[in-house]
Amino acid sequence: MDLSKIKPLITEKDIQRRVKELADELNRTYSNHSRVYIIGILRGCFIFLSDLVRHLTFPLVIDFISVGSYGKSLESSGVVKIIEDLNVSLSGETVIVVEDIIDTRLSLSAVDKILRARKPRELRYCALLDKPSRKQVEFEVDWLGFTIPDEFVVGYGLDASERYRNLKFIGVLADD
Ligand code: IMP
Ligand code: MG
């Protein structure tokens, strides 16, 4: 793999430390719950979610939803379609949605409308990264890993045209 175009931004060690901190907060919040639904938004969440849930100590159910937005690949259009839906019902359940990165926030606020319509008892959000400078709509998550500058990042689940998802660190992809 050619890593010469990638400038390291967050090290593997810092990611792992922060994921553990987030999990500790979730464990404190949900320790008395008998069942929490962890919903990952594919595909960017897959590594973050895998690391996070292995630190969680309350009973949980894991499922995934895959959504796509119409329009250019790197930019969100805000019009979201479900590509692969959940297998579980969220009605009356406590739900934590896990996302890799929030950028314009258009896709997450569209997903929020879709999931809210399913009447969960509680619906909260955990994202690894936030690029607040690109915000187009108000949408704050309940747990956040890192705030990052307005740069296109890859690694630890995040891709550029499906590449680099398997990097253990997060880096900025240089323009060609
Ligand atoms: P938005 O918040 O609606 O703009 O969309 C967020 C989604 O765009 C994320 O779930 C990612 O799939 C993708 N995305 C946004 N910024 C980046 C980035 O820097 N690297 C990789 N994917 C990104
Ligand atoms: Mg994503």
JSON list of C-alpha atoms and ligand atoms in Angstrom, two decimals:
[
{"chain": "A", "resi": 1, "resn": "MET", "atom": "CA", "xyz": [0.00, 0.00, 0.00]},
{"chain": "A", "resi": 2, "resn": "ASP", "atom": "CA", "xyz": [1.36, 3.41, -0.95]},
{"chain": "A", "resi": 3, "resn": "LEU", "atom": "CA", "xyz": [1.18, 5.59, 2.16]},
{"chain": "A", "resi": 4, "resn": "SER", "atom": "CA", "xyz": [3.27, 8.46, 0.75]},
{"chain": "A", "resi": 5, "resn": "LYS", "atom": "CA", "xyz": [0.15, 10.56, 0.09]},
{"chain": "A", "resi": 6, "resn": "ILE", "atom": "CA", "xyz": [-1.09, 10.22, 3.66]},
{"chain": "A", "resi": 7, "resn": "LYS", "atom": "CA", "xyz": [-0.05, 12.62, 6.41]},
{"chain": "A", "resi": 8, "resn": "PRO", "atom": "CA", "xyz": [-0.67, 11.09, 9.87]},
{"chain": "A", "resi": 9, "resn": "LEU", "atom": "CA", "xyz": [-3.22, 13.03, 11.93]},
{"chain": "A", "resi": 10, "resn": "ILE", "atom": "CA", "xyz": [-4.29, 10.74, 14.81]},
{"chain": "A", "resi": 11, "resn": "THR", "atom": "CA", "xyz": [-2.07, 7.87, 15.90]},
{"chain": "A", "resi": 12, "resn": "GLU", "atom": "CA", "xyz": [-3.26, 4.34, 16.59]},
{"chain": "A", "resi": 13, "resn": "LYS", "atom": "CA", "xyz": [-2.39, 4.84, 20.26]},
{"chain": "A", "resi": 14, "resn": "ASP", "atom": "CA", "xyz": [-4.43, 8.04, 20.56]},
{"chain": "A", "resi": 15, "resn": "ILE", "atom": "CA", "xyz": [-7.41, 6.43, 18.79]},
{"chain": "A", "resi": 16, "resn": "GLN", "atom": "CA", "xyz": [-7.33, 3.42, 21.11]},
{"chain": "A", "resi": 17, "resn": "ARG", "atom": "CA", "xyz": [-7.05, 5.58, 24.21]},
{"chain": "A", "resi": 18, "resn": "ARG", "atom": "CA", "xyz": [-10.01, 7.74, 23.14]},
{"chain": "A", "resi": 19, "resn": "VAL", "atom": "CA", "xyz": [-12.17, 4.76, 22.14]},
{"chain": "A", "resi": 20, "resn": "LYS", "atom": "CA", "xyz": [-11.62, 3.31, 25.61]},
{"chain": "A", "resi": 21, "resn": "GLU", "atom": "CA", "xyz": [-12.61, 6.66, 27.19]},
{"chain": "A", "resi": 22, "resn": "LEU", "atom": "CA", "xyz": [-15.81, 6.78, 25.12]},
{"chain": "A", "resi": 23, "resn": "ALA", "atom": "CA", "xyz": [-16.61, 3.20, 26.10]},
{"chain": "A", "resi": 24, "resn": "ASP", "atom": "CA", "xyz": [-16.05, 4.05, 29.78]},
{"chain": "A", "resi": 25, "resn": "GLU", "atom": "CA", "xyz": [-18.55, 6.92, 29.47]},
{"chain": "A", "resi": 26, "resn": "LEU", "atom": "CA", "xyz": [-21.08, 4.65, 27.75]},
{"chain": "A", "resi": 27, "resn": "ASN", "atom": "CA", "xyz": [-20.58, 1.99, 30.42]},
{"chain": "A", "resi": 28, "resn": "ARG", "atom": "CA", "xyz": [-21.28, 4.54, 33.15]},
{"chain": "A", "resi": 29, "resn": "THR", "atom": "CA", "xyz": [-24.39, 5.81, 31.34]},
{"chain": "A", "resi": 30, "resn": "TYR", "atom": "CA", "xyz": [-25.89, 2.42, 30.46]},
{"chain": "A", "resi": 31, "resn": "SER", "atom": "CA", "xyz": [-24.71, 0.14, 33.28]},
{"chain": "A", "resi": 32, "resn": "ASN", "atom": "CA", "xyz": [-28.26, -0.28, 34.61]},
{"chain": "A", "resi": 33, "resn": "HIS", "atom": "CA", "xyz": [-29.85, -0.97, 31.20]},
{"chain": "A", "resi": 34, "resn": "SER", "atom": "CA", "xyz": [-30.97, -4.46, 30.32]},
{"chain": "A", "resi": 35, "resn": "ARG", "atom": "CA", "xyz": [-30.67, -3.95, 26.56]},
{"chain": "A", "resi": 36, "resn": "VAL", "atom": "CA", "xyz": [-29.15, -1.27, 24.34]},
{"chain": "A", "resi": 37, "resn": "TYR", "atom": "CA", "xyz": [-29.17, -1.31, 20.54]},
{"chain": "A", "resi": 38, "resn": "ILE", "atom": "CA", "xyz": [-25.90, -0.30, 18.90]},
{"chain": "A", "resi": 39, "resn": "ILE", "atom": "CA", "xyz": [-26.59, 0.69, 15.30]},
{"chain": "A", "resi": 40, "resn": "GLY", "atom": "CA", "xyz": [-23.63, 1.20, 12.97]},
{"chain": "A", "resi": 41, "resn": "ILE", "atom": "CA", "xyz": [-23.88, 3.24, 9.80]},
{"chain": "A", "resi": 42, "resn": "LEU", "atom": "CA", "xyz": [-21.97, 1.29, 7.19]},
{"chain": "A", "resi": 43, "resn": "ARG", "atom": "CA", "xyz": [-19.38, 1.14, 6.01]},
{"chain": "A", "resi": 44, "resn": "GLY", "atom": "CA", "xyz": [-17.14, 3.73, 7.67]},
{"chain": "A", "resi": 45, "resn": "CYS", "atom": "CA", "xyz": [-18.13, 2.74, 11.23]},
{"chain": "A", "resi": 46, "resn": "PHE", "atom": "CA", "xyz": [-17.00, -0.87, 11.05]},
{"chain": "A", "resi": 47, "resn": "ILE", "atom": "CA", "xyz": [-13.61, -0.61, 12.76]},
{"chain": "A", "resi": 48, "resn": "PHE", "atom": "CA", "xyz": [-14.60, 2.05, 15.30]},
{"chain": "A", "resi": 49, "resn": "LEU", "atom": "CA", "xyz": [-17.72, 0.06, 16.24]},
{"chain": "A", "resi": 50, "resn": "SER", "atom": "CA", "xyz": [-15.76, -3.18, 16.53]},
{"chain": "A", "resi": 51, "resn": "ASP", "atom": "CA", "xyz": [-13.22, -1.63, 18.89]},
{"chain": "A", "resi": 52, "resn": "LEU", "atom": "CA", "xyz": [-15.86, 0.26, 20.88]},
{"chain": "A", "resi": 53, "resn": "VAL", "atom": "CA", "xyz": [-18.25, -2.63, 21.54]},
{"chain": "A", "resi": 54, "resn": "ARG", "atom": "CA", "xyz": [-15.47, -4.87, 22.83]},
{"chain": "A", "resi": 55, "resn": "HIS", "atom": "CA", "xyz": [-15.06, -2.45, 25.75]},
{"chain": "A", "resi": 56, "resn": "LEU", "atom": "CA", "xyz": [-18.80, -2.30, 26.51]},
{"chain": "A", "resi": 57, "resn": "THR", "atom": "CA", "xyz": [-20.06, -4.22, 29.52]},
{"chain": "A", "resi": 58, "resn": "PHE", "atom": "CA", "xyz": [-23.87, -3.78, 29.34]},
{"chain": "A", "resi": 59, "resn": "PRO", "atom": "CA", "xyz": [-26.14, -6.13, 27.35]},
{"chain": "A", "resi": 60, "resn": "LEU", "atom": "CA", "xyz": [-26.39, -5.02, 23.74]},
{"chain": "A", "resi": 61, "resn": "VAL", "atom": "CA", "xyz": [-27.71, -5.89, 20.32]},
{"chain": "A", "resi": 62, "resn": "ILE", "atom": "CA", "xyz": [-25.66, -4.86, 17.28]},
{"chain": "A", "resi": 63, "resn": "ASP", "atom": "CA", "xyz": [-27.09, -4.13, 13.85]},
{"chain": "A", "resi": 64, "resn": "PHE", "atom": "CA", "xyz": [-26.12, -2.10, 10.82]},
{"chain": "A", "resi": 65, "resn": "ILE", "atom": "CA", "xyz": [-27.80, 0.18, 8.34]},
{"chain": "A", "resi": 66, "resn": "SER", "atom": "CA", "xyz": [-26.29, 1.16, 5.02]},
{"chain": "A", "resi": 67, "resn": "VAL", "atom": "CA", "xyz": [-27.32, 4.48, 3.55]},
{"chain": "A", "resi": 68, "resn": "GLY", "atom": "CA", "xyz": [-26.21, 6.35, 0.49]},
{"chain": "A", "resi": 69, "resn": "SER", "atom": "CA", "xyz": [-26.67, 9.93, -0.53]},
{"chain": "A", "resi": 70, "resn": "TYR", "atom": "CA", "xyz": [-27.46, 10.96, -4.05]},
{"chain": "A", "resi": 71, "resn": "GLY", "atom": "CA", "xyz": [-24.88, 13.14, -5.70]},
{"chain": "A", "resi": 72, "resn": "LYS", "atom": "CA", "xyz": [-21.11, 13.30, -5.84]},
{"chain": "A", "resi": 73, "resn": "SER", "atom": "CA", "xyz": [-19.19, 10.65, -3.93]},
{"chain": "A", "resi": 74, "resn": "LEU", "atom": "CA", "xyz": [-17.20, 12.83, -1.53]},
{"chain": "A", "resi": 75, "resn": "GLU", "atom": "CA", "xyz": [-19.95, 15.36, -0.91]},
{"chain": "A", "resi": 76, "resn": "SER", "atom": "CA", "xyz": [-23.19, 14.67, 0.85]},
{"chain": "A", "resi": 77, "resn": "SER", "atom": "CA", "xyz": [-26.34, 15.81, -0.94]},
{"chain": "A", "resi": 78, "resn": "GLY", "atom": "CA", "xyz": [-28.52, 15.38, 2.11]},
{"chain": "A", "resi": 79, "resn": "VAL", "atom": "CA", "xyz": [-30.97, 13.16, 0.24]},
{"chain": "A", "resi": 80, "resn": "VAL", "atom": "CA", "xyz": [-30.45, 9.79, 1.82]},
{"chain": "A", "resi": 81, "resn": "LYS", "atom": "CA", "xyz": [-31.69, 6.43, 0.62]},
{"chain": "A", "resi": 82, "resn": "ILE", "atom": "CA", "xyz": [-31.53, 3.18, 2.58]},
{"chain": "A", "resi": 83, "resn": "ILE", "atom": "CA", "xyz": [-29.35, 0.66, 0.75]},
{"chain": "A", "resi": 84, "resn": "GLU", "atom": "CA", "xyz": [-29.57, -2.09, 3.37]},
{"chain": "A", "resi": 85, "resn": "ASP", "atom": "CA", "xyz": [-31.98, -1.72, 6.25]},
{"chain": "A", "resi": 86, "resn": "LEU", "atom": "CA", "xyz": [-31.77, -2.93, 9.85]},
{"chain": "A", "resi": 87, "resn": "ASN", "atom": "CA", "xyz": [-32.93, -6.45, 10.72]},
{"chain": "A", "resi": 88, "resn": "VAL", "atom": "CA", "xyz": [-34.28, -5.33, 14.09]},
{"chain": "A", "resi": 89, "resn": "SER", "atom": "CA", "xyz": [-37.18, -3.16, 15.20]},
{"chain": "A", "resi": 90, "resn": "LEU", "atom": "CA", "xyz": [-36.20, -0.11, 17.29]},
{"chain": "A", "resi": 91, "resn": "SER", "atom": "CA", "xyz": [-39.66, 0.51, 18.69]},
{"chain": "A", "resi": 92, "resn": "GLY", "atom": "CA", "xyz": [-39.42, 1.25, 22.42]},
{"chain": "A", "resi": 93, "resn": "GLU", "atom": "CA", "xyz": [-35.67, 0.52, 22.51]},
{"chain": "A", "resi": 94, "resn": "THR", "atom": "CA", "xyz": [-32.65, 2.45, 23.76]},
{"chain": "A", "resi": 95, "resn": "VAL", "atom": "CA", "xyz": [-30.52, 3.14, 20.69]},
{"chain": "A", "resi": 96, "resn": "ILE", "atom": "CA", "xyz": [-26.99, 4.43, 20.16]},
{"chain": "A", "resi": 97, "resn": "VAL", "atom": "CA", "xyz": [-26.04, 5.16, 16.55]},
{"chain": "A", "resi": 98, "resn": "VAL", "atom": "CA", "xyz": [-22.34, 4.83, 15.78]},
{"chain": "A", "resi": 99, "resn": "GLU", "atom": "CA", "xyz": [-20.88, 6.87, 12.92]},
{"chain": "A", "resi": 100, "resn": "ASP", "atom": "CA", "xyz": [-17.32, 7.36, 11.68]},
{"chain": "A", "resi": 101, "resn": "ILE", "atom": "CA", "xyz": [-17.39, 11.08, 10.93]},
{"chain": "A", "resi": 102, "resn": "ILE", "atom": "CA", "xyz": [-19.83, 13.95, 10.82]},
{"chain": "A", "resi": 103, "resn": "ASP", "atom": "CA", "xyz": [-19.06, 16.52, 8.20]},
{"chain": "A", "resi": 104, "resn": "THR", "atom": "CA", "xyz": [-21.90, 18.59, 6.70]},
{"chain": "A", "resi": 105, "resn": "ARG", "atom": "CA", "xyz": [-24.24, 16.61, 9.03]},
{"chain": "A", "resi": 106, "resn": "LEU", "atom": "CA", "xyz": [-26.75, 16.26, 6.20]},
{"chain": "A", "resi": 107, "resn": "SER", "atom": "CA", "xyz": [-26.62, 12.47, 6.14]},
{"chain": "A", "resi": 108, "resn": "LEU", "atom": "CA", "xyz": [-26.85, 12.04, 9.91]},
{"chain": "A", "resi": 109, "resn": "SER", "atom": "CA", "xyz": [-29.81, 14.39, 10.23]},
{"chain": "A", "resi": 110, "resn": "ALA", "atom": "CA", "xyz": [-31.55, 12.46, 7.42]},
{"chain": "A", "resi": 111, "resn": "VAL", "atom": "CA", "xyz": [-30.78, 9.15, 9.17]},
{"chain": "A", "resi": 112, "resn": "ASP", "atom": "CA", "xyz": [-32.11, 10.68, 12.40]},
{"chain": "A", "resi": 113, "resn": "LYS", "atom": "CA", "xyz": [-35.49, 11.37, 10.75]},
{"chain": "A", "resi": 114, "resn": "ILE", "atom": "CA", "xyz": [-35.65, 7.80, 9.42]},
{"chain": "A", "resi": 115, "resn": "LEU", "atom": "CA", "xyz": [-34.79, 6.22, 12.79]},
{"chain": "A", "resi": 116, "resn": "ARG", "atom": "CA", "xyz": [-36.96, 8.56, 14.88]},
{"chain": "A", "resi": 117, "resn": "ALA", "atom": "CA", "xyz": [-39.98, 7.50, 12.81]},
{"chain": "A", "resi": 118, "resn": "ARG", "atom": "CA", "xyz": [-39.43, 3.99, 14.21]},
{"chain": "A", "resi": 119, "resn": "LYS", "atom": "CA", "xyz": [-40.22, 5.25, 17.71]},
{"chain": "A", "resi": 120, "resn": "PRO", "atom": "CA", "xyz": [-37.18, 4.28, 19.78]},
{"chain": "A", "resi": 121, "resn": "ARG", "atom": "CA", "xyz": [-37.46, 5.10, 23.47]},
{"chain": "A", "resi": 122, "resn": "GLU", "atom": "CA", "xyz": [-34.15, 6.94, 23.32]},
{"chain": "A", "resi": 123, "resn": "LEU", "atom": "CA", "xyz": [-31.97, 7.74, 20.29]},
{"chain": "A", "resi": 124, "resn": "ARG", "atom": "CA", "xyz": [-28.43, 9.02, 20.80]},
{"chain": "A", "resi": 125, "resn": "TYR", "atom": "CA", "xyz": [-25.31, 9.37, 18.67]},
{"chain": "A", "resi": 126, "resn": "CYS", "atom": "CA", "xyz": [-21.64, 8.51, 19.02]},
{"chain": "A", "resi": 127, "resn": "ALA", "atom": "CA", "xyz": [-19.21, 9.65, 16.32]},
{"chain": "A", "resi": 128, "resn": "LEU", "atom": "CA", "xyz": [-15.46, 9.22, 16.17]},
{"chain": "A", "resi": 129, "resn": "LEU", "atom": "CA", "xyz": [-14.69, 12.42, 14.24]},
{"chain": "A", "resi": 130, "resn": "ASP", "atom": "CA", "xyz": [-16.28, 15.82, 13.69]},
{"chain": "A", "resi": 131, "resn": "LYS", "atom": "CA", "xyz": [-15.36, 18.43, 11.09]},
{"chain": "A", "resi": 132, "resn": "PRO", "atom": "CA", "xyz": [-17.39, 21.32, 12.54]},
{"chain": "A", "resi": 133, "resn": "SER", "atom": "CA", "xyz": [-16.19, 23.88, 9.98]},
{"chain": "A", "resi": 134, "resn": "ARG", "atom": "CA", "xyz": [-18.25, 22.13, 7.28]},
{"chain": "A", "resi": 135, "resn": "LYS", "atom": "CA", "xyz": [-21.48, 22.09, 9.24]},
{"chain": "A", "resi": 136, "resn": "GLN", "atom": "CA", "xyz": [-24.55, 22.83, 7.06]},
{"chain": "A", "resi": 137, "resn": "VAL", "atom": "CA", "xyz": [-27.30, 21.90, 9.50]},
{"chain": "A", "resi": 138, "resn": "GLU", "atom": "CA", "xyz": [-27.40, 21.85, 13.30]},
{"chain": "A", "resi": 139, "resn": "PHE", "atom": "CA", "xyz": [-26.80, 18.34, 14.57]},
{"chain": "A", "resi": 140, "resn": "GLU", "atom": "CA", "xyz": [-24.69, 17.57, 17.60]},
{"chain": "A", "resi": 141, "resn": "VAL", "atom": "CA", "xyz": [-23.73, 14.08, 18.68]},
{"chain": "A", "resi": 142, "resn": "ASP", "atom": "CA", "xyz": [-23.84, 12.90, 22.29]},
{"chain": "A", "resi": 143, "resn": "TRP", "atom": "CA", "xyz": [-20.36, 11.35, 22.34]},
{"chain": "A", "resi": 144, "resn": "LEU", "atom": "CA", "xyz": [-17.50, 12.48, 20.13]},
{"chain": "A", "resi": 145, "resn": "GLY", "atom": "CA", "xyz": [-13.98, 11.13, 19.72]},
{"chain": "A", "resi": 146, "resn": "PHE", "atom": "CA", "xyz": [-12.04, 13.96, 18.09]},
{"chain": "A", "resi": 147, "resn": "THR", "atom": "CA", "xyz": [-12.67, 17.32, 16.45]},
{"chain": "A", "resi": 148, "resn": "ILE", "atom": "CA", "xyz": [-10.57, 17.63, 13.30]},
{"chain": "A", "resi": 149, "resn": "PRO", "atom": "CA", "xyz": [-9.79, 20.41, 10.81]},
{"chain": "A", "resi": 150, "resn": "ASP", "atom": "CA", "xyz": [-11.48, 20.64, 7.42]},
{"chain": "A", "resi": 151, "resn": "GLU", "atom": "CA", "xyz": [-9.35, 18.03, 5.65]},
{"chain": "A", "resi": 152, "resn": "PHE", "atom": "CA", "xyz": [-10.23, 14.79, 3.92]},
{"chain": "A", "resi": 153, "resn": "VAL", "atom": "CA", "xyz": [-9.15, 11.95, 6.19]},
{"chain": "A", "resi": 154, "resn": "VAL", "atom": "CA", "xyz": [-8.74, 8.21, 5.66]},
{"chain": "A", "resi": 155, "resn": "GLY", "atom": "CA", "xyz": [-7.98, 5.15, 7.75]},
{"chain": "A", "resi": 156, "resn": "TYR", "atom": "CA", "xyz": [-9.55, 3.36, 10.73]},
{"chain": "A", "resi": 157, "resn": "GLY", "atom": "CA", "xyz": [-12.62, 2.61, 8.59]},
{"chain": "A", "resi": 158, "resn": "LEU", "atom": "CA", "xyz": [-12.70, 5.80, 6.56]},
{"chain": "A", "resi": 159, "resn": "ASP", "atom": "CA", "xyz": [-12.08, 5.53, 2.85]},
{"chain": "A", "resi": 160, "resn": "ALA", "atom": "CA", "xyz": [-11.23, 7.43, -0.26]},
{"chain": "A", "resi": 161, "resn": "SER", "atom": "CA", "xyz": [-13.02, 5.56, -3.07]},
{"chain": "A", "resi": 162, "resn": "GLU", "atom": "CA", "xyz": [-13.01, 2.43, -0.88]},
{"chain": "A", "resi": 163, "resn": "ARG", "atom": "CA", "xyz": [-9.23, 2.55, -0.25]},
{"chain": "A", "resi": 164, "resn": "TYR", "atom": "CA", "xyz": [-7.29, 2.94, 3.01]},
{"chain": "A", "resi": 165, "resn": "ARG", "atom": "CA", "xyz": [-10.06, 1.71, 5.34]},
{"chain": "A", "resi": 166, "resn": "ASN", "atom": "CA", "xyz": [-7.68, -0.79, 6.96]},
{"chain": "A", "resi": 167, "resn": "LEU", "atom": "CA", "xyz": [-5.09, 1.72, 8.23]},
{"chain": "A", "resi": 168, "resn": "LYS", "atom": "CA", "xyz": [-4.65, 1.58, 12.01]},
{"chain": "A", "resi": 169, "resn": "PHE", "atom": "CA", "xyz": [-4.23, 5.36, 12.19]},
{"chain": "A", "resi": 170, "resn": "ILE", "atom": "CA", "xyz": [-6.13, 8.32, 10.70]},
{"chain": "A", "resi": 171, "resn": "GLY", "atom": "CA", "xyz": [-4.35, 10.47, 8.16]},
{"chain": "A", "resi": 172, "resn": "VAL", "atom": "CA", "xyz": [-5.00, 13.34, 5.80]},
{"chain": "A", "resi": 173, "resn": "LEU", "atom": "CA", "xyz": [-5.07, 12.35, 2.15]},
{"chain": "A", "resi": 174, "resn": "ALA", "atom": "CA", "xyz": [-3.02, 14.81, 0.10]},
{"chain": "A", "resi": 175, "resn": "ASP", "atom": "CA", "xyz": [-4.56, 16.16, -3.11]},
{"chain": "A", "resi": 176, "resn": "ASP", "atom": "CA", "xyz": [-3.18, 14.67, -6.33]},
{"chain": "B", "resi": 1, "resn": "IMP", "atom": "P1", "xyz": [-22.17, 14.38, 6.09]},
{"chain": "B", "resi": 1, "resn": "IMP", "atom": "O1", "xyz": [-22.00, 14.69, 7.55]},
{"chain": "B", "resi": 1, "resn": "IMP", "atom": "O2", "xyz": [-23.59, 14.23, 5.67]},
{"chain": "B", "resi": 1, "resn": "IMP", "atom": "O3", "xyz": [-21.43, 15.36, 5.23]},
{"chain": "B", "resi": 1, "resn": "IMP", "atom": "O4", "xyz": [-21.56, 12.99, 5.72]},
{"chain": "B", "resi": 1, "resn": "IMP", "atom": "C1", "xyz": [-20.73, 12.27, 6.51]},
{"chain": "B", "resi": 1, "resn": "IMP", "atom": "C2", "xyz": [-20.26, 11.10, 5.70]},
{"chain": "B", "resi": 1, "resn": "IMP", "atom": "O5", "xyz": [-19.40, 11.53, 4.64]},
{"chain": "B", "resi": 1, "resn": "IMP", "atom": "C3", "xyz": [-19.43, 10.19, 6.56]},
{"chain": "B", "resi": 1, "resn": "IMP", "atom": "O6", "xyz": [-20.20, 9.16, 7.11]},
{"chain": "B", "resi": 1, "resn": "IMP", "atom": "C4", "xyz": [-18.38, 9.68, 5.60]},
{"chain": "B", "resi": 1, "resn": "IMP", "atom": "O7", "xyz": [-18.88, 8.52, 4.95]},
{"chain": "B", "resi": 1, "resn": "IMP", "atom": "C5", "xyz": [-18.22, 10.76, 4.58]},
{"chain": "B", "resi": 1, "resn": "IMP", "atom": "N1", "xyz": [-17.07, 11.63, 4.87]},
{"chain": "B", "resi": 1, "resn": "IMP", "atom": "C6", "xyz": [-17.12, 12.91, 5.27]},
{"chain": "B", "resi": 1, "resn": "IMP", "atom": "N2", "xyz": [-15.88, 13.41, 5.46]},
{"chain": "B", "resi": 1, "resn": "IMP", "atom": "C7", "xyz": [-15.03, 12.38, 5.19]},
{"chain": "B", "resi": 1, "resn": "IMP", "atom": "C8", "xyz": [-13.58, 12.27, 5.23]},
{"chain": "B", "resi": 1, "resn": "IMP", "atom": "O8", "xyz": [-12.82, 13.19, 5.55]},
{"chain": "B", "resi": 1, "resn": "IMP", "atom": "N3", "xyz": [-13.08, 11.05, 4.89]},
{"chain": "B", "resi": 1, "resn": "IMP", "atom": "C9", "xyz": [-13.87, 10.00, 4.54]},
{"chain": "B", "resi": 1, "resn": "IMP", "atom": "N4", "xyz": [-15.20, 10.06, 4.49]},
{"chain": "B", "resi": 1, "resn": "IMP", "atom": "C10", "xyz": [-15.78, 11.25, 4.82]},
{"chain": "B", "resi": 2, "resn": "MG", "atom": "MG", "xyz": [-20.08, 7.03, 6.59]}
]
